[in-house]
Coordinates of C-alpha atoms (C1' of nucleotides) in Angstrom, one line a residue:
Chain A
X1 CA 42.0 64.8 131.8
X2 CA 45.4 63.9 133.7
X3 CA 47.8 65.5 136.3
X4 CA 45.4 66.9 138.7
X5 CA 42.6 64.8 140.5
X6 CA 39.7 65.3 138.5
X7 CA 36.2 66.2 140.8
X8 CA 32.8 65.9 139.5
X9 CA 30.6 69.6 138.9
X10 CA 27.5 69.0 141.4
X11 CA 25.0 68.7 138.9
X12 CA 21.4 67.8 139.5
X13 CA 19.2 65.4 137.5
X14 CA 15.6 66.2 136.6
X15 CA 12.5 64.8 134.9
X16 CA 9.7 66.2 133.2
X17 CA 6.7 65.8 131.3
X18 CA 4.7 66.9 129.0
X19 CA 1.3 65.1 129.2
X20 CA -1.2 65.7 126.5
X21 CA -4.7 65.2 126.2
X22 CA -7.5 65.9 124.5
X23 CA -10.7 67.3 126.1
X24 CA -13.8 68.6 124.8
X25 CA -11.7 68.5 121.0
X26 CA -9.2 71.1 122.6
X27 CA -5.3 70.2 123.2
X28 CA -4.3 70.5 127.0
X29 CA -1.6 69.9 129.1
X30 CA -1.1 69.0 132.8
X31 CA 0.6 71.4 135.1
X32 CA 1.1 71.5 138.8
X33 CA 1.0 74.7 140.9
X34 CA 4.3 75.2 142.4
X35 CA 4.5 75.5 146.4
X36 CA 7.5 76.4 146.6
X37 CA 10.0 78.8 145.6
X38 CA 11.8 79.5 142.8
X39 CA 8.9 80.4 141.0
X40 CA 6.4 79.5 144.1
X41 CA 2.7 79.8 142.9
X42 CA 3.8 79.6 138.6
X43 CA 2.3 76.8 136.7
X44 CA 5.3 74.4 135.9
X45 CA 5.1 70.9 134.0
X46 CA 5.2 67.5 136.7
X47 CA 8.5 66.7 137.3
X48 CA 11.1 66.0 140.0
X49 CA 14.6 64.8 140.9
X50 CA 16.0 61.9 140.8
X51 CA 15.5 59.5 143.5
X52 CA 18.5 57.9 143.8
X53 CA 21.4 57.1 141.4
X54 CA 20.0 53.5 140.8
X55 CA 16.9 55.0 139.0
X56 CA 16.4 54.8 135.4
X57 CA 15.8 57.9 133.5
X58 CA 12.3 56.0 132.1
X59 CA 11.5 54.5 135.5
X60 CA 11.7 58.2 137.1
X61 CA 9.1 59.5 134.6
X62 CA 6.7 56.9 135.4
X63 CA 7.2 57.2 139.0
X64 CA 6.7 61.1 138.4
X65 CA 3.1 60.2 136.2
X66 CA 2.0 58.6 139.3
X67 CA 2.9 60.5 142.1
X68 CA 2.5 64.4 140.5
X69 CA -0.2 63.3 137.6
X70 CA -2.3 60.6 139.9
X71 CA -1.6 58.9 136.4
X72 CA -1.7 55.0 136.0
X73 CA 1.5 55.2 134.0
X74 CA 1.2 51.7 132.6
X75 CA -1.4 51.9 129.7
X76 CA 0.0 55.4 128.9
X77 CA 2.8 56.2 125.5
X78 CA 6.1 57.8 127.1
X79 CA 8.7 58.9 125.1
X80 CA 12.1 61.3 126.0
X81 CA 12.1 64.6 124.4
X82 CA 15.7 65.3 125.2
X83 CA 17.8 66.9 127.6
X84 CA 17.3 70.9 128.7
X85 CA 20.4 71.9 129.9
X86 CA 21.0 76.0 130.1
X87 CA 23.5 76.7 132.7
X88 CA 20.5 79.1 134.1
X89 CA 17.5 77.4 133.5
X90 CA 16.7 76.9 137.3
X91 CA 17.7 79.5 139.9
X92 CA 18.8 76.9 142.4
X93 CA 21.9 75.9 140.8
X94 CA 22.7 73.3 138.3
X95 CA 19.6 71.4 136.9
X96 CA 19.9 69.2 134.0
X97 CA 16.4 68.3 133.1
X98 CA 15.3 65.2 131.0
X99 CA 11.8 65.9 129.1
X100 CA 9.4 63.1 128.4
X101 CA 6.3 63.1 126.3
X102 CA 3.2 61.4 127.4
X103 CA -0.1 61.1 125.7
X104 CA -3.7 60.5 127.6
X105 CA -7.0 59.4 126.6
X106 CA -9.6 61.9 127.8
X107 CA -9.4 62.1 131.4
X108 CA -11.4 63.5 134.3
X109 CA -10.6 66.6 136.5
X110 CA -7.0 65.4 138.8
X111 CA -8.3 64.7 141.9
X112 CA -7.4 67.3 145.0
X113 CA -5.9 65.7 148.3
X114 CA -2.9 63.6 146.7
X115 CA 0.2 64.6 145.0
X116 CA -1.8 66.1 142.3
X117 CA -3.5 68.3 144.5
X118 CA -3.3 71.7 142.6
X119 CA -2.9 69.8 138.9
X120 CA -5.0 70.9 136.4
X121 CA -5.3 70.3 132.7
X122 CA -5.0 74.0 131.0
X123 CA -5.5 74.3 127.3
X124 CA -2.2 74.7 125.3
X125 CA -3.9 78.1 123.6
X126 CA -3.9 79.5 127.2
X127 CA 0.5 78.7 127.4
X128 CA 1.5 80.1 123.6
X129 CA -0.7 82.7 123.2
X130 CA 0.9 84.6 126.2
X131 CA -2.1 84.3 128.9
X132 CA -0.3 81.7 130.9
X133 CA 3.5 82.2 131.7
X134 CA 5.5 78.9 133.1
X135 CA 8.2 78.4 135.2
X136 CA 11.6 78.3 134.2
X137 CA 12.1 77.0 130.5
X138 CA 9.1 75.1 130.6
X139 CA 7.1 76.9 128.3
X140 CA 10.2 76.2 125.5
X141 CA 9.6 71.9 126.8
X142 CA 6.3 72.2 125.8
X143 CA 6.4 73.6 122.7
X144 CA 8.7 70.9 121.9
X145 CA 6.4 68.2 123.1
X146 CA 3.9 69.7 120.7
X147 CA 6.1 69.5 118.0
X148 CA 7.3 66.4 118.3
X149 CA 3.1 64.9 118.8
X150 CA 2.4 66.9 115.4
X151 CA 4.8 65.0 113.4
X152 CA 4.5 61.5 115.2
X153 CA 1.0 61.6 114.3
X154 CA 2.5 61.7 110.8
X155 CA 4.2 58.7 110.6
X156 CA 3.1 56.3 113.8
X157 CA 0.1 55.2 115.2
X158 CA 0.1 57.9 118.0
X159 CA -2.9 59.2 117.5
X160 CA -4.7 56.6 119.1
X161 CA -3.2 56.7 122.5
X162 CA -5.3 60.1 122.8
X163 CA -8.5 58.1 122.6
X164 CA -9.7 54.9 124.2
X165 CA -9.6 51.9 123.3
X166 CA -12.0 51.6 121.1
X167 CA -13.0 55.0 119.2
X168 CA -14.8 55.6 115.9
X169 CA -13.3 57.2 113.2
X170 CA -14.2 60.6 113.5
X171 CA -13.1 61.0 117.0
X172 CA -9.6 59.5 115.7
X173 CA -10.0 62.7 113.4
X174 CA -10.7 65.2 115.9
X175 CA -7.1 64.0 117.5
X176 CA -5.6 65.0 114.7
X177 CA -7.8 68.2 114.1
X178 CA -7.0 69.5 117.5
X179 CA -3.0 68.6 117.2
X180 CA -2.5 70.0 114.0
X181 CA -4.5 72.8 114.7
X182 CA -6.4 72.6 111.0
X183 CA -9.5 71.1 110.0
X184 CA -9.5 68.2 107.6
X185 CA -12.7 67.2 104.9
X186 CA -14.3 63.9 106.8
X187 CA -14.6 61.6 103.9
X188 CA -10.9 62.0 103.1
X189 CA -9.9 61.5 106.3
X190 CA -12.1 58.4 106.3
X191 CA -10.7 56.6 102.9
X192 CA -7.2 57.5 104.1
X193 CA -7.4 56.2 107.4
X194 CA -8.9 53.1 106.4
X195 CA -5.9 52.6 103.2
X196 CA -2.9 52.1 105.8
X197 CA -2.7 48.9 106.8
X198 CA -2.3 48.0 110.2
X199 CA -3.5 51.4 111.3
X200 CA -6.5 50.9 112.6
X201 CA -9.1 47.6 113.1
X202 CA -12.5 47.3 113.0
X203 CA -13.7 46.6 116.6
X204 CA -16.9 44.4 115.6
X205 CA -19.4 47.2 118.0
X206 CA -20.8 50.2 117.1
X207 CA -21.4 53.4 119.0
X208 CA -24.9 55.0 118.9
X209 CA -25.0 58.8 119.5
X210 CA -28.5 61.0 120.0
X211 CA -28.7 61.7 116.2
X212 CA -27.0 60.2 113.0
X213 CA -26.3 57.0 111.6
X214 CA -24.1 54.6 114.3
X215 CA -20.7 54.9 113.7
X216 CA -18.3 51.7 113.7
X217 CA -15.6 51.5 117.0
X218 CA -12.1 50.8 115.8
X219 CA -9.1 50.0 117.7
X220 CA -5.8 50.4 117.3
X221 CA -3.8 48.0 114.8
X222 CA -0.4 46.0 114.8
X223 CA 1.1 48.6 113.0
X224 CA 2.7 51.3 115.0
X225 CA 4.6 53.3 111.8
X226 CA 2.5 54.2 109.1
X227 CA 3.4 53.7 106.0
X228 CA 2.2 55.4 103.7
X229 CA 2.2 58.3 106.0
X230 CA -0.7 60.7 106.8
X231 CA 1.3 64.0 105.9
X232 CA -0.1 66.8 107.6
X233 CA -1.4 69.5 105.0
X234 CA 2.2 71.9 104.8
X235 CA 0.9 75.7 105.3
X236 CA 3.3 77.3 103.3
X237 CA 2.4 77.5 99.6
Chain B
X1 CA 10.2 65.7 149.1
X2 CA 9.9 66.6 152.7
X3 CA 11.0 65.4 156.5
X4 CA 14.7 63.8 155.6
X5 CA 17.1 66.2 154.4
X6 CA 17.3 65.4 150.6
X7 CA 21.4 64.7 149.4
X8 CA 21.4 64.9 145.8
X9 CA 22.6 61.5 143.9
X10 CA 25.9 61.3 142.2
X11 CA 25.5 61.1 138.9
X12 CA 27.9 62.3 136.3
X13 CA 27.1 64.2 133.1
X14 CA 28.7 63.6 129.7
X15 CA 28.0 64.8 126.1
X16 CA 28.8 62.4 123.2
X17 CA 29.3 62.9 119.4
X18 CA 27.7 61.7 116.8
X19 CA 29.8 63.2 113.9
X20 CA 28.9 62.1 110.2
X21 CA 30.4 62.9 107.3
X22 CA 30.8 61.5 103.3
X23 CA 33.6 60.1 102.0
X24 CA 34.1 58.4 98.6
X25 CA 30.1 58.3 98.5
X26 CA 29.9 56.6 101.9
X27 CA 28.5 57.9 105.0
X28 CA 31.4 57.3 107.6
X29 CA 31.3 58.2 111.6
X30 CA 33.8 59.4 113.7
X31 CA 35.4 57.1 116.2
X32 CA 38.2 57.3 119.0
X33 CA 40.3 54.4 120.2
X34 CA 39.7 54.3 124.1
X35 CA 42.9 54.3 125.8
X36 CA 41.6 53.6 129.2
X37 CA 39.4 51.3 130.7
X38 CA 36.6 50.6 130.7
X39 CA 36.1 49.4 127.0
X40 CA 39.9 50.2 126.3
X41 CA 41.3 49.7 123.0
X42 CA 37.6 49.8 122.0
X43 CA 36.0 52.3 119.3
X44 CA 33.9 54.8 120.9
X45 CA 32.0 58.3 120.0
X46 CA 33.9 61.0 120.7
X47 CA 32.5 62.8 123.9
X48 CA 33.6 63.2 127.6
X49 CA 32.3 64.5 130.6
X50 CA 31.0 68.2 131.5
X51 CA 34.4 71.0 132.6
X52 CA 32.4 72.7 135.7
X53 CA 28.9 73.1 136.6
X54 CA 28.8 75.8 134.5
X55 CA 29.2 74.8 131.3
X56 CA 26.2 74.6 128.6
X57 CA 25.7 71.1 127.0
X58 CA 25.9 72.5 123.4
X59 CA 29.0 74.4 124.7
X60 CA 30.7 71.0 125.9
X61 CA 29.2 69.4 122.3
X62 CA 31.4 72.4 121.0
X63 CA 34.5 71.7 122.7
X64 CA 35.0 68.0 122.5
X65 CA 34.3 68.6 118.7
X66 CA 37.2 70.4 119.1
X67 CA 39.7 68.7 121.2
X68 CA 38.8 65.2 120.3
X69 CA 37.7 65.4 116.5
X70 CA 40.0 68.3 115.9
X71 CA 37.2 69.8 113.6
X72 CA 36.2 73.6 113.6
X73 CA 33.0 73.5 115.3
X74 CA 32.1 76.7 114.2
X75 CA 30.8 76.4 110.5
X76 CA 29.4 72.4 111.9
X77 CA 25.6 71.6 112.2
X78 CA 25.0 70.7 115.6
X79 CA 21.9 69.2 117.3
X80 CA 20.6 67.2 120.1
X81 CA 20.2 63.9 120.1
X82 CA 18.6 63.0 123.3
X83 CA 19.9 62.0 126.6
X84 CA 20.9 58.0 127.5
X85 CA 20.6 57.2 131.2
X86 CA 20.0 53.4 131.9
X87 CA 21.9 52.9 135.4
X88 CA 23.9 50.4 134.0
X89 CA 25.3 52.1 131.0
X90 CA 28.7 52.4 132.1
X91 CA 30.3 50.5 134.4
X92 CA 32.2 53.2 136.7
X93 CA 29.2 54.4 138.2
X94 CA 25.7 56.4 136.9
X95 CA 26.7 58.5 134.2
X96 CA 24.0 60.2 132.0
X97 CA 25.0 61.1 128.0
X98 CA 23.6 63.7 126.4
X99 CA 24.3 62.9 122.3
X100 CA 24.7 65.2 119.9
X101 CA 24.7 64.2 116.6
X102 CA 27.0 67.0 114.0
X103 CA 27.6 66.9 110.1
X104 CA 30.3 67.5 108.3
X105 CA 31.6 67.6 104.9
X106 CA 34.4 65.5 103.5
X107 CA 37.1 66.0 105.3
X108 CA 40.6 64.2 105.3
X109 CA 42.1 61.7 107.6
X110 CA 42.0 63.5 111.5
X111 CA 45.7 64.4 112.0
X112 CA 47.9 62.4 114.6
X113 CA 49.4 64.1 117.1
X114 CA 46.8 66.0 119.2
X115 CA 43.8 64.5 121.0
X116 CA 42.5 63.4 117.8
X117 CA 45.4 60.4 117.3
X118 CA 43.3 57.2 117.4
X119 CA 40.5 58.9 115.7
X120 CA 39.3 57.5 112.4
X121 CA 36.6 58.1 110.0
X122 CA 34.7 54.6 109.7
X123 CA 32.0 53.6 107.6
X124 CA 28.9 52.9 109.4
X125 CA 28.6 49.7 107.4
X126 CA 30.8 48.3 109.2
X127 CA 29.3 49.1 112.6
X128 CA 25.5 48.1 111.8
X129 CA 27.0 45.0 109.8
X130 CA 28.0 44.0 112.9
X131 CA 31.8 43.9 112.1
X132 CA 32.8 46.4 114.6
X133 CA 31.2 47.1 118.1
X134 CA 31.8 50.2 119.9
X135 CA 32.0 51.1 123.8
X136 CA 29.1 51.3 125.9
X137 CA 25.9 52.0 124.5
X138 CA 27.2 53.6 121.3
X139 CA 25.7 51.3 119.3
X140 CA 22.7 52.9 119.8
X141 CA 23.5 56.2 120.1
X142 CA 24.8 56.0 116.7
X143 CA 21.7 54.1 115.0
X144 CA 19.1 56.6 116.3
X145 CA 21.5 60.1 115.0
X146 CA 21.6 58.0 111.7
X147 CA 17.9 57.7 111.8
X148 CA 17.9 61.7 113.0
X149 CA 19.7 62.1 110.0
X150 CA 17.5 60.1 107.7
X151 CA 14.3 62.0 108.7
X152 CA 16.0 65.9 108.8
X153 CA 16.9 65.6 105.3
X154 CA 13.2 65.1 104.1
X155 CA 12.4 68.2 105.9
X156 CA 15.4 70.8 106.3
X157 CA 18.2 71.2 104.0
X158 CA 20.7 69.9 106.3
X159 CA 21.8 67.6 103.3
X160 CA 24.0 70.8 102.4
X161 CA 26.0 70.3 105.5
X162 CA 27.8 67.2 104.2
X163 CA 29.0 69.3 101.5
X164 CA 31.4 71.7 100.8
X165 CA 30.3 75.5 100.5
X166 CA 29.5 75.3 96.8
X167 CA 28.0 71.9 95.2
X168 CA 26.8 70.5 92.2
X169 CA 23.2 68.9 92.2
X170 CA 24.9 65.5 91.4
X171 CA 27.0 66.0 94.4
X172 CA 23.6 67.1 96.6
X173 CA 22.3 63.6 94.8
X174 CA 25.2 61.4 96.5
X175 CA 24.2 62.8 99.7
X176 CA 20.8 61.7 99.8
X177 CA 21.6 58.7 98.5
X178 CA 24.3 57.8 100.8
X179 CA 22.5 58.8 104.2
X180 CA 19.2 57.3 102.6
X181 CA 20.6 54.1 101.5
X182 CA 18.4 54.0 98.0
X183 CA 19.7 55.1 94.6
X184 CA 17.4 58.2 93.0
X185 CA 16.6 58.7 89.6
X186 CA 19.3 62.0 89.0
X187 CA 16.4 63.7 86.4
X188 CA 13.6 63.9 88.7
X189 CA 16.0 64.7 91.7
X190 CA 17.6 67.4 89.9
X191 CA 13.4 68.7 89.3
X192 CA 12.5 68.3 92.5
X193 CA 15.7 70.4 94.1
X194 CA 15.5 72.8 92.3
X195 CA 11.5 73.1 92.2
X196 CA 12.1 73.7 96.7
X197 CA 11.9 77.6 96.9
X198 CA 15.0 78.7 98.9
X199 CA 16.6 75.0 98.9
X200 CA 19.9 76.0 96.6
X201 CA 20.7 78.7 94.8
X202 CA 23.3 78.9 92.3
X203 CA 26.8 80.1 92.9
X204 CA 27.5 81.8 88.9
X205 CA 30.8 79.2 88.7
X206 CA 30.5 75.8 86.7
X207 CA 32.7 72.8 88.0
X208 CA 34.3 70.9 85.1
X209 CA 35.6 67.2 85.6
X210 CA 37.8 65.3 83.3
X211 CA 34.7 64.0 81.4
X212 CA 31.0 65.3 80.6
X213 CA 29.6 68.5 80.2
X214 CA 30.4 70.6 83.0
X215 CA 28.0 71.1 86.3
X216 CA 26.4 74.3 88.0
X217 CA 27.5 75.3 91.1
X218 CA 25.4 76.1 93.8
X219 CA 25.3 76.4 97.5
X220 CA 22.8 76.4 100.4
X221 CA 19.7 79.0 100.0
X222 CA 17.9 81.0 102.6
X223 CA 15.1 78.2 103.5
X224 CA 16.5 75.9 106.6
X225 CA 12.8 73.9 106.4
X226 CA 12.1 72.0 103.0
X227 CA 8.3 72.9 101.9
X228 CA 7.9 70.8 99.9
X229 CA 9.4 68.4 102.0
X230 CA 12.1 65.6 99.8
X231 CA 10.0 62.8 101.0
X232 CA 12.3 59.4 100.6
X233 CA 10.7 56.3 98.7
X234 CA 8.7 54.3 101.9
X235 CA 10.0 51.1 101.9
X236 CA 7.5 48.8 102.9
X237 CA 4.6 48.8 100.3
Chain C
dG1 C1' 33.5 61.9 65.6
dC2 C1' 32.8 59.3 70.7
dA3 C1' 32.2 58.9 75.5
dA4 C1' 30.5 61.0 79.5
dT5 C1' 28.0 63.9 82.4
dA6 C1' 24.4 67.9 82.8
dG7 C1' 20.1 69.4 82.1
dT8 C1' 15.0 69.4 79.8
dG9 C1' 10.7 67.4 78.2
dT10 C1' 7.0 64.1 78.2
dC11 C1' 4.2 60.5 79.5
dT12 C1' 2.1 57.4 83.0
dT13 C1' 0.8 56.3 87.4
dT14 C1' -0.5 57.5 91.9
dA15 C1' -2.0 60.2 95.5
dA16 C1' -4.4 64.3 97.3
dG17 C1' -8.4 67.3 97.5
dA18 C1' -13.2 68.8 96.4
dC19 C1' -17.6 67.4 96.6
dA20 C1' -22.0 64.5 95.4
dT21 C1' -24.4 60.5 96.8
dT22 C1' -26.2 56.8 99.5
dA23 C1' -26.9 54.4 104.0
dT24 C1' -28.7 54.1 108.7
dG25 C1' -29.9 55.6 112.8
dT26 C1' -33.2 59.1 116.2
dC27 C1' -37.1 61.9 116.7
Chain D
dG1 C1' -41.7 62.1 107.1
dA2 C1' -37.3 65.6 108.7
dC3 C1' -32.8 65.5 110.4
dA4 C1' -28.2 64.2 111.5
dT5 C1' -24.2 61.6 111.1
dA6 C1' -21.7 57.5 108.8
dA7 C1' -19.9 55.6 104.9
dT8 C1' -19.0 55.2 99.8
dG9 C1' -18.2 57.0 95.0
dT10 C1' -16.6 60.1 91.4
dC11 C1' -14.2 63.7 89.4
dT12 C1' -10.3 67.0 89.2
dT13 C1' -5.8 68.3 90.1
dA14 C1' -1.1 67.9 91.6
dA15 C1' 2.8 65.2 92.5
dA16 C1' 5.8 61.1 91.9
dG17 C1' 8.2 58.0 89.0
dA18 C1' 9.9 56.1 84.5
dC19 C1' 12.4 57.3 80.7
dA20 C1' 13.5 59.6 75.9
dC21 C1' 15.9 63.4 74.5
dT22 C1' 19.0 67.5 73.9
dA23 C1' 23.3 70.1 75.6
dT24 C1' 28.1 70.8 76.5
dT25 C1' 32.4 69.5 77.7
dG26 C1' 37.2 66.4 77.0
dC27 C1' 39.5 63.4 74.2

DNA sequence: GCAATAGTGTCTTTAAGACATTATGTC
DNA sequence: GACATAATGTCTTAAAGACACTATTGC
């Protein structure tokens, strides 16, 4: 820390993200075909380098929503995963890599001829059950960005960001259905829901389907932390 | 991305330490005394920036642990906090902090005399009272490993860190309750422990105090992840 | 014996889970 | 009417919380 004039390591600064959605009651994820080498033609999560040293961490993960996800970034949940930092997570040299979380309603197809060009929203069964390999450690991001949704839907109001703005209450349960990965009893789901206060409020309309009994739109409620949580059945015995 | 040749930002990379630890039933951080500016004479996390491009984060973690807390990282609990990057964050230029947050067990005073002089074990009372402020955004830093803290003991038994290799259930008890903040009923925390599969296991010895009947030892058990979880009393109603 | 702490048992209250029932729409 | 989905009610079981009680030490 003294005697000899200290230089900085030439590290490079990274962002990306893990955006989630939900389409056709199935988890997926948005990934960009990579042009370029390393790893030219892998799926990898949207991301990119700083722009400048001005740029907040926050500000560069929106700017990267917009330009790589053709995302309006505004309406959508963000939050920082952490930092991925192996010495040789990216062939080129020094990458330090700040991961953000993002969740989408359901969303149409990313449109071809922009940045997004070659984006496409992949099931998350395609990544971890081997059939789809990422590039570098992106694969190790994403199943922390899954983790981290599973237990937010716990305890915060998260869960709605996946659907618009207003949604009845068993689409809010397919959200948590297709997250957790388990299936939960409809009427249970329904009195819990309903018993945190704050979670969810009633939205006056209702939503008339082919078949059935209209169901009443919610939307989402003051409260952003649950309380009392909605613990997610635990697998082990 | 393309036409001007791209020159990489300047931005520095540091790790910082959130180190916790009990003492006299309190949960007390670690703080160094800044002896240069900027912020100098103020309390700060231990942390500093990366050696050489080379270096893992969780390896520079390790080694400031070392140098500036004098602590043998090897038998410490050591996880990522996340990484704080708002441009203005510290005043000599961009530097991005990755936090780490590490528990220990009661340890004495940190020894003057090595890099550790000006290092003190404080209680965080007095940094959330608002009695003390600390350097930069440490403030922060600080709240959310507290918070980390808070949430990992419902669900792994990281409350064994903050105590010594063998431990009564009382002493497991003062844990909870410090990092918690509440005050448990001892019977039913001494059921629930020991109902967790693979939480503790006993150690065979007994500790004996001046007073009272004497207490079993145990120490930490095969199971890292609580199932059941220790859920902590919600506060709100 | 008393004081003090460790550990066990029991009861009450509450939440979780299983599942029957009623309500309201389309065809 | 049949059918499908929404919403409510009831019962059983498991966990959480309050607290009485017994056990084992030092003095």
């Amino acid at each position: 820390m003294s005697g000899t004039p200290w230089k900085p390591p030439p590290i490079l600064l990274a962002v990306d993200l893990v955006i989630l959605t939900l389409r056709s009651a199935q988890l997926h994820v948005l990934l960009v075909e990579r042009g370029i080498e390393p790893y030219k033609g892998r799926y990898a999560l949207p991301g990119g380098f700083l722009n400048n040293a001005d740029e907040d961490l926050c500000a560069a993960a929106h700017r990267e929503l917009r330009e790589e996800a053709n995302l309006n970034a505004a309406h959508l949940h963000l939050e920082q995963l952490g930092a991925y930092g192996a010495p040789d997570r990216d062939p080129r040299g020094r990458v330090v890599s700040v991961a953000y979380l993002a969740i989408a309603p359901g969303l149409p197809e990313p449109e071809a001829g922009t940045d997004a060009a070659g984006a496409a929203w992949t099931p998350v069964r395609d990544i971890d059950s081997g059939r789809l390999e990422l590039a570098f450690d992106h694969r190790q991001i994403l199943t922390d960005g899954i983790e981290r949704a599973r237990t937010k839907l716990e305890h915060s109001s998260l869960a709605t960001a996946f659907c618009d703005e207003t949604f009845t209450i068993a689409e809010l349960q397919q959200v948590y259905e297709a997250v957790w990965g388990v299936s939960l009893d409809p009427r249970n789901f329904y009195r819990k829901v309903r018993g945190v206060p704050g979670f969810i409020v009633a939205a006056g309309a209702e939503r008339r389907t082919t078949k059935g009994r209209p169901a009443q739109l919610f939307r989402s409620g003051p409260q952003t932390v649950l309380s009392p949580p909605l613990n997610r059945p635990h697998s082990g015995q």
